[in-house]
mmCIF file of C-alpha atoms in Angstrom:
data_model
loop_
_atom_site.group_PDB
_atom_site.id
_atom_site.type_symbol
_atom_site.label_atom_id
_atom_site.label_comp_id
_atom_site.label_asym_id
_atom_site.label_seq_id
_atom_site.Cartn_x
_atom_site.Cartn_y
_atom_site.Cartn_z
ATOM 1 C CA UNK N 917 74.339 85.271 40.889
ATOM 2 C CA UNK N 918 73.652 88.787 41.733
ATOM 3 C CA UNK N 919 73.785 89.840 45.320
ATOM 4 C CA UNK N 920 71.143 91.240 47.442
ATOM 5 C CA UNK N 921 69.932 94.678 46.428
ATOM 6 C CA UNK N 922 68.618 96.918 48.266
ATOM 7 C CA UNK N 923 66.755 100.515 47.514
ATOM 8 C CA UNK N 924 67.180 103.275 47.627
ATOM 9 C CA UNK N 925 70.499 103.442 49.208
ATOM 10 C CA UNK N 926 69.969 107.455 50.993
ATOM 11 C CA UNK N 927 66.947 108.551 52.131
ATOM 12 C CA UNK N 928 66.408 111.724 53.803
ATOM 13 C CA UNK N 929 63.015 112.556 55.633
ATOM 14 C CA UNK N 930 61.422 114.734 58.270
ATOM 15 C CA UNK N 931 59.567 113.885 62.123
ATOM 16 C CA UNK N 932 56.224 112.486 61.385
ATOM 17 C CA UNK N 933 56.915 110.940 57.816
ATOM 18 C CA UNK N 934 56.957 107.309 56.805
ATOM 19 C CA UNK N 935 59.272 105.221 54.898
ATOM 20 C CA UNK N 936 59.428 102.454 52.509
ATOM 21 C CA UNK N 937 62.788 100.494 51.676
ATOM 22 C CA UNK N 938 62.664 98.005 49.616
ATOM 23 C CA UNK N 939 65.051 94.650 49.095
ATOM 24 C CA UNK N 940 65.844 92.132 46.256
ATOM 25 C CA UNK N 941 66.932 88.870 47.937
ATOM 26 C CA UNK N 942 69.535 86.480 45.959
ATOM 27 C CA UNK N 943 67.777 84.367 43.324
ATOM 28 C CA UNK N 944 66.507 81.123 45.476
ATOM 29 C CA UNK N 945 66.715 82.958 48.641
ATOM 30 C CA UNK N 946 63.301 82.063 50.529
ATOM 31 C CA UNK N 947 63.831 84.189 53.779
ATOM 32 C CA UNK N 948 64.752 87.881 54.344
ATOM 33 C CA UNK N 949 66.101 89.215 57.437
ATOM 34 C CA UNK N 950 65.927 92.775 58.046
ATOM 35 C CA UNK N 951 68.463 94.785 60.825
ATOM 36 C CA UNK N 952 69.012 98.439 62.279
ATOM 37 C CA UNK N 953 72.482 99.269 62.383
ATOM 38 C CA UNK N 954 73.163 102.090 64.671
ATOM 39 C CA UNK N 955 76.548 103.245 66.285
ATOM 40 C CA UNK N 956 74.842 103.218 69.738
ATOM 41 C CA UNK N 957 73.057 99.966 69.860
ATOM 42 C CA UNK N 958 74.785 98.652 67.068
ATOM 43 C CA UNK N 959 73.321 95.761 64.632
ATOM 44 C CA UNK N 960 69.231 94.792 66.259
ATOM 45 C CA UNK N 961 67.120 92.622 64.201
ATOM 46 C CA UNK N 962 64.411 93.924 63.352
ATOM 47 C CA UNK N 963 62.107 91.158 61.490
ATOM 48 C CA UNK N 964 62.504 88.068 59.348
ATOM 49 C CA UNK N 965 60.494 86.863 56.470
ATOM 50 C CA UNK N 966 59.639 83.780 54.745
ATOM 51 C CA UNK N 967 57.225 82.577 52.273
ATOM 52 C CA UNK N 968 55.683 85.789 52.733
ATOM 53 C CA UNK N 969 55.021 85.199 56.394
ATOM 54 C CA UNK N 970 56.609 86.791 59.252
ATOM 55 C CA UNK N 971 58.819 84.188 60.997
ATOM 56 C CA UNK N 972 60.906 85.878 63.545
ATOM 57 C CA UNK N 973 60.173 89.654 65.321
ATOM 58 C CA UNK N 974 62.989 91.732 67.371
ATOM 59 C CA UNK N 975 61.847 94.472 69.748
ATOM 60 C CA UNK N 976 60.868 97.360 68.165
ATOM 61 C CA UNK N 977 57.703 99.329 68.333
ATOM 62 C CA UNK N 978 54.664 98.381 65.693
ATOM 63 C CA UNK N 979 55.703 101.491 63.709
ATOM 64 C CA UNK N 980 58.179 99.331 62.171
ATOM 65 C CA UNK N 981 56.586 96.557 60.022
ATOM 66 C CA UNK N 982 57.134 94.543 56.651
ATOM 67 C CA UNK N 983 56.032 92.323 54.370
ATOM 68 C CA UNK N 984 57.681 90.001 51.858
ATOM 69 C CA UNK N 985 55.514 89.233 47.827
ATOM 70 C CA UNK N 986 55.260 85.929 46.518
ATOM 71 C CA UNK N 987 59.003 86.731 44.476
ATOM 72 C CA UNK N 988 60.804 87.229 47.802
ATOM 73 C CA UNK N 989 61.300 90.536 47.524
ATOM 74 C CA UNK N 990 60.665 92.922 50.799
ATOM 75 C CA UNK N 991 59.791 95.687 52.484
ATOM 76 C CA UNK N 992 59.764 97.658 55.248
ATOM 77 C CA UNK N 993 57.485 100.447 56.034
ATOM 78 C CA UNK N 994 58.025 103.017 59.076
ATOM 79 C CA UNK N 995 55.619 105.189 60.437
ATOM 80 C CA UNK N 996 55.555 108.138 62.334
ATOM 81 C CA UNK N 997 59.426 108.808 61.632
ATOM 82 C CA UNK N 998 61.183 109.699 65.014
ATOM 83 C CA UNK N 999 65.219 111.389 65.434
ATOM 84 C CA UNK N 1000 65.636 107.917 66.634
ATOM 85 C CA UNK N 1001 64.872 106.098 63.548
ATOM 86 C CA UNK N 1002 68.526 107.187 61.613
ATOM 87 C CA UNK N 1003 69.962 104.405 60.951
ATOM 88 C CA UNK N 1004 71.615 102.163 58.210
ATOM 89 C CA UNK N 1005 68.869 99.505 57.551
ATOM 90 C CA UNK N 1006 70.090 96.207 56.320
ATOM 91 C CA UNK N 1007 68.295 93.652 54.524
ATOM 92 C CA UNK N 1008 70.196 90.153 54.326
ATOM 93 C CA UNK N 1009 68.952 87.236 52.733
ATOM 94 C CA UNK N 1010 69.177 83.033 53.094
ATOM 95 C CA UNK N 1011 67.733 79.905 51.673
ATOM 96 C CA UNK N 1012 65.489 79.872 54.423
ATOM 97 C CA UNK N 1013 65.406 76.428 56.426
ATOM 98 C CA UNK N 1014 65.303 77.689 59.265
ATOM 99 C CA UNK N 1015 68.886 75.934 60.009
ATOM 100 C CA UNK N 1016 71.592 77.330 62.407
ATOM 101 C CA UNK N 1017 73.586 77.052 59.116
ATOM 102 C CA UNK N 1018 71.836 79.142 57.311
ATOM 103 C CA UNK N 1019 74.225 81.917 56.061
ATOM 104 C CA UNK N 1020 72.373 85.318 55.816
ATOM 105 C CA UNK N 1021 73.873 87.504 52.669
ATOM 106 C CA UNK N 1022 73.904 91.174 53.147
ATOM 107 C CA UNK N 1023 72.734 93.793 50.793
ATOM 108 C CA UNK N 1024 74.441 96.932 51.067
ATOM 109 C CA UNK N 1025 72.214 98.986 52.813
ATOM 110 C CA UNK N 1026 69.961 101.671 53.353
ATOM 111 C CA UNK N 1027 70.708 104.950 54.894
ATOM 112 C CA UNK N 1028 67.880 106.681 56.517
ATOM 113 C CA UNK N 1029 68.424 109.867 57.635
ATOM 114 C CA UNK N 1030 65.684 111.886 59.758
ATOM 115 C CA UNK N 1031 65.592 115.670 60.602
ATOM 116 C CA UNK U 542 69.675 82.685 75.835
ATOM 117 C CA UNK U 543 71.837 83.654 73.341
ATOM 118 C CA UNK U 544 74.598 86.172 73.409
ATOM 119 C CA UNK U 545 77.714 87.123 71.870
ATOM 120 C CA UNK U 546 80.677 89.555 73.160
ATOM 121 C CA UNK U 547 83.208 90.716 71.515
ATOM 122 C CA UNK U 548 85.826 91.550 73.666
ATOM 123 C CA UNK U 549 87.964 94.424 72.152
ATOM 124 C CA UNK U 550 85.989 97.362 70.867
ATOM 125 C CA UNK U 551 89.243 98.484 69.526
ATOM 126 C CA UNK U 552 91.972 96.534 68.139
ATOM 127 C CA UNK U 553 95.094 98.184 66.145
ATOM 128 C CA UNK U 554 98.024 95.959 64.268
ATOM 129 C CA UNK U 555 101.359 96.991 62.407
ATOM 130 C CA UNK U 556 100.939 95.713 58.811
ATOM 131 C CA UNK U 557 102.288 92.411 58.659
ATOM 132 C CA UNK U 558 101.767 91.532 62.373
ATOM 133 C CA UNK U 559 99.128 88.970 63.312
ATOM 134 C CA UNK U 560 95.197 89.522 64.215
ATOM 135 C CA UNK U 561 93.602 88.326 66.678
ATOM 136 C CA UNK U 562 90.041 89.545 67.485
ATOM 137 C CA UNK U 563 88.536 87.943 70.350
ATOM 138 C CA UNK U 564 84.610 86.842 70.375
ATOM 139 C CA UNK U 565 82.527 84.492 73.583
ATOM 140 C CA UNK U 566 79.297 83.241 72.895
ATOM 141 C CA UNK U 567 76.378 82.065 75.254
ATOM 142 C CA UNK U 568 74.039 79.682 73.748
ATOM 143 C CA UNK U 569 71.040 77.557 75.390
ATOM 144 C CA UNK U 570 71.413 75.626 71.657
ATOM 145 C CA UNK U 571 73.874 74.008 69.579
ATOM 146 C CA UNK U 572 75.017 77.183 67.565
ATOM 147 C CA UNK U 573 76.479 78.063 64.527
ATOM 148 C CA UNK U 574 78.641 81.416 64.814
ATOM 149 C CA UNK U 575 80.127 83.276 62.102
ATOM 150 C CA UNK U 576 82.462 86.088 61.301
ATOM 151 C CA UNK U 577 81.364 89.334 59.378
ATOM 152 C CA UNK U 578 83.586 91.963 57.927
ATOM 153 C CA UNK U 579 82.106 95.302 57.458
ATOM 154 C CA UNK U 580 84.207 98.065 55.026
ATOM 155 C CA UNK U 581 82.829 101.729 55.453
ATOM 156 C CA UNK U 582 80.084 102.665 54.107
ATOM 157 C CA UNK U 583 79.290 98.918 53.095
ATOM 158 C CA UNK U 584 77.107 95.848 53.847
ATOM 159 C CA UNK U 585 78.823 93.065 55.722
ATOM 160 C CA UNK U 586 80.521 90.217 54.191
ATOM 161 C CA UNK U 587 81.024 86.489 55.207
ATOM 162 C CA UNK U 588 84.560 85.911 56.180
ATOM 163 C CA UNK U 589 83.734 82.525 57.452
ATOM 164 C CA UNK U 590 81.674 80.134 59.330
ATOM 165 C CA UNK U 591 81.616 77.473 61.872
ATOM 166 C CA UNK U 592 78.774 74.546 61.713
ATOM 167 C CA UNK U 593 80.182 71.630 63.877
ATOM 168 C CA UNK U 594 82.439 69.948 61.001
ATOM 169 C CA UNK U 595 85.128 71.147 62.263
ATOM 170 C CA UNK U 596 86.582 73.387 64.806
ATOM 171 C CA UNK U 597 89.003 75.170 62.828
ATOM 172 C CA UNK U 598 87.514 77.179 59.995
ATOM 173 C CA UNK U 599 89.190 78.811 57.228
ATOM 174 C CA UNK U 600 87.767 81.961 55.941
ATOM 175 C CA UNK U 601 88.675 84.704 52.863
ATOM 176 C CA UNK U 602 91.744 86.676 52.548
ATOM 177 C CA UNK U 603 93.545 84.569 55.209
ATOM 178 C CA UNK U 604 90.918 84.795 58.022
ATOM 179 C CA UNK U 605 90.382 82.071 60.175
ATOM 180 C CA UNK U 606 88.771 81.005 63.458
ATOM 181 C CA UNK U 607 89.037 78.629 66.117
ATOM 182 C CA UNK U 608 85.470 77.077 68.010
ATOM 183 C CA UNK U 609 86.392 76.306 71.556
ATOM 184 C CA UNK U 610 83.396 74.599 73.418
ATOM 185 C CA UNK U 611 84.951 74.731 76.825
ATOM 186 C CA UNK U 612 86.112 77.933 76.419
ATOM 187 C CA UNK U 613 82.951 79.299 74.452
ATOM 188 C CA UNK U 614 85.336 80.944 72.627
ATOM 189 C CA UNK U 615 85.493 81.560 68.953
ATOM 190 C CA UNK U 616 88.254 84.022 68.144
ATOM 191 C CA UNK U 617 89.496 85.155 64.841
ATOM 192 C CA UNK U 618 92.927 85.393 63.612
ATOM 193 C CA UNK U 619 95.475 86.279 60.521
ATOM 194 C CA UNK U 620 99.003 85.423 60.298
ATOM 195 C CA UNK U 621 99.876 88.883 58.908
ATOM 196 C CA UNK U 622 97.772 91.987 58.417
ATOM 197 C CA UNK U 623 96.989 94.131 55.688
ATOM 198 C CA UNK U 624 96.206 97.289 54.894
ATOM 199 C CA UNK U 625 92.924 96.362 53.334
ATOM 200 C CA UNK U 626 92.115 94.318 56.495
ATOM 201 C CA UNK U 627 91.279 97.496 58.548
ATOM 202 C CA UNK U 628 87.552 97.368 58.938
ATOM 203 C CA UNK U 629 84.482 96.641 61.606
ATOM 204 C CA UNK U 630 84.275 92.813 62.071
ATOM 205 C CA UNK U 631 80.998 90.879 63.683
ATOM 206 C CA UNK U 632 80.838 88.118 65.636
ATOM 207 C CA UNK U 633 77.436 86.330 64.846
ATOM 208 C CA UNK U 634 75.752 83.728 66.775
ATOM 209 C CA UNK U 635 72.956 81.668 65.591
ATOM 210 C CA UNK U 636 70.790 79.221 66.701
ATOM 211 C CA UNK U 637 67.387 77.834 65.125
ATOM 212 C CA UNK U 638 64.587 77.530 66.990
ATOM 213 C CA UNK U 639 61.868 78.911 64.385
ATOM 214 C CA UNK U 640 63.932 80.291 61.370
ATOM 215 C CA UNK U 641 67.727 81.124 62.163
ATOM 216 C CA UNK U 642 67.673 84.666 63.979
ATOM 217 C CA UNK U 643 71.538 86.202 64.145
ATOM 218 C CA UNK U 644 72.517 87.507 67.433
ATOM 219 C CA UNK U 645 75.659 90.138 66.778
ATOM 220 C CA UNK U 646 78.360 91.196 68.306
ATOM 221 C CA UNK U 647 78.922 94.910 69.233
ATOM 222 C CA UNK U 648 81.984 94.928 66.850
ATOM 223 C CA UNK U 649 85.552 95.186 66.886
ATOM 224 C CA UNK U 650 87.032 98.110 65.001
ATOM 225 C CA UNK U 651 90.531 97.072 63.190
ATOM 226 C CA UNK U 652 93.634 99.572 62.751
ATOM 227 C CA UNK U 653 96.319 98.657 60.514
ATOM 228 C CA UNK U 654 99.473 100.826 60.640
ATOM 229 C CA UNK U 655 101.282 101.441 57.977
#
């Protein structure tokens, strides 16, 4: 089976833009997971999806949101780019039943970088 | 609440000496935990996980990990290091209340000298 995919894997933008990265869960994979990876705070989550709905929200501010399509597939959008927002973004996906044994696959990122 | 701490930011090993990378865990629920391996530049990969089978878990490339309930403990270790083993590794908590959120570790950055 192919792995999770994620695109694009470097992004570059300026203060004040927005963002779209985009992620291909494993084939079967109901829920995707999405995570900020940062070397100050480390690995946050961010949001997880399932069956298109949004199951499970971190703390971050409403300029980060997402949305998952009837194929699984994801993405997150965010606004109003800040300094801040550099980060590798990480998408990991799982079948979804909402079990503690759920393993979460990782894609191998996204890095955003904003000047 | 749930929380995991990993309690070596650092940890550096002669080639051929044993790992261990320590990891605690606080959990109000029966968890699951899991250990992560994360090359440069790279997304993180399973190295193995624990799900109340059994409390020693074996893992890829020689990893494995003990759960201690009384100690809250689940540490990982390797018999001998390699080169290739130098990398970030996660400790990963998680618990399912709605969906199965993962609650990380800060890391533990491995050395291996030559």
């Amino acid at each position: 089976k192919a792995g999770v995919t994620q695109t694009p894997r470097y992004l570059i933008k300026t203060r004040g833009q927005q963002v779209t990265l985009s992620c291909s869960p494993i084939s079967g994979h109901r829920s995707v997971s999405w995570y900020q990876q940062t070397p100050g705070q480390g690995l946050q989550f961010l949001f997880e999806y399932f069956s298109e709905t949004q199951r499970n929200k971190g703390n971050f501010p409403g300029r980060f949101s997402g949305r998952q399509f009837s194929n699984s597939r994801s993405e997150m959008n965010v606004s109003t780019l800040e300094l801040g927002d550099s980060a590798l973004y990480l998408c990991a996906s799982s079948l979804g039943r909402g079990a503690a044994t759920d393993t979460q696959y990782f894609g191998p990122g996204t890095r955003l970088t904003v000047l | 609440a749930q929380s995991v701490t990993q309690l070596d930011s650092h940890v550096s090993v002669s080639e051929g000496t044993p790992v261990l990378l320590r990891c605690n865990y606080s959990s109000s629920y029966s968890p699951s935990l899991f250990w992560y391996v994360q090359h440069p530049n790279k997304g993180l990969q399973l190295l193995l996980k624990y799900t109340s089978a059994a409390t020693l878990v074996k893992g890829i490339n020689g990893f494995e990990a003990e759960f201690k309930k009384s100690e809250t403990s689940f540490h990982l270790t390797k018999p001998s290091a390699h080169m290739s083993d130098a990398a970030e590794y996660f400790c990963v908590v998680s618990v399912s209340n709605t969906g199965n959120q993962f609650y990380f570790g800060t890391g533990t950055s491995l050395t291996v000298i030559p």
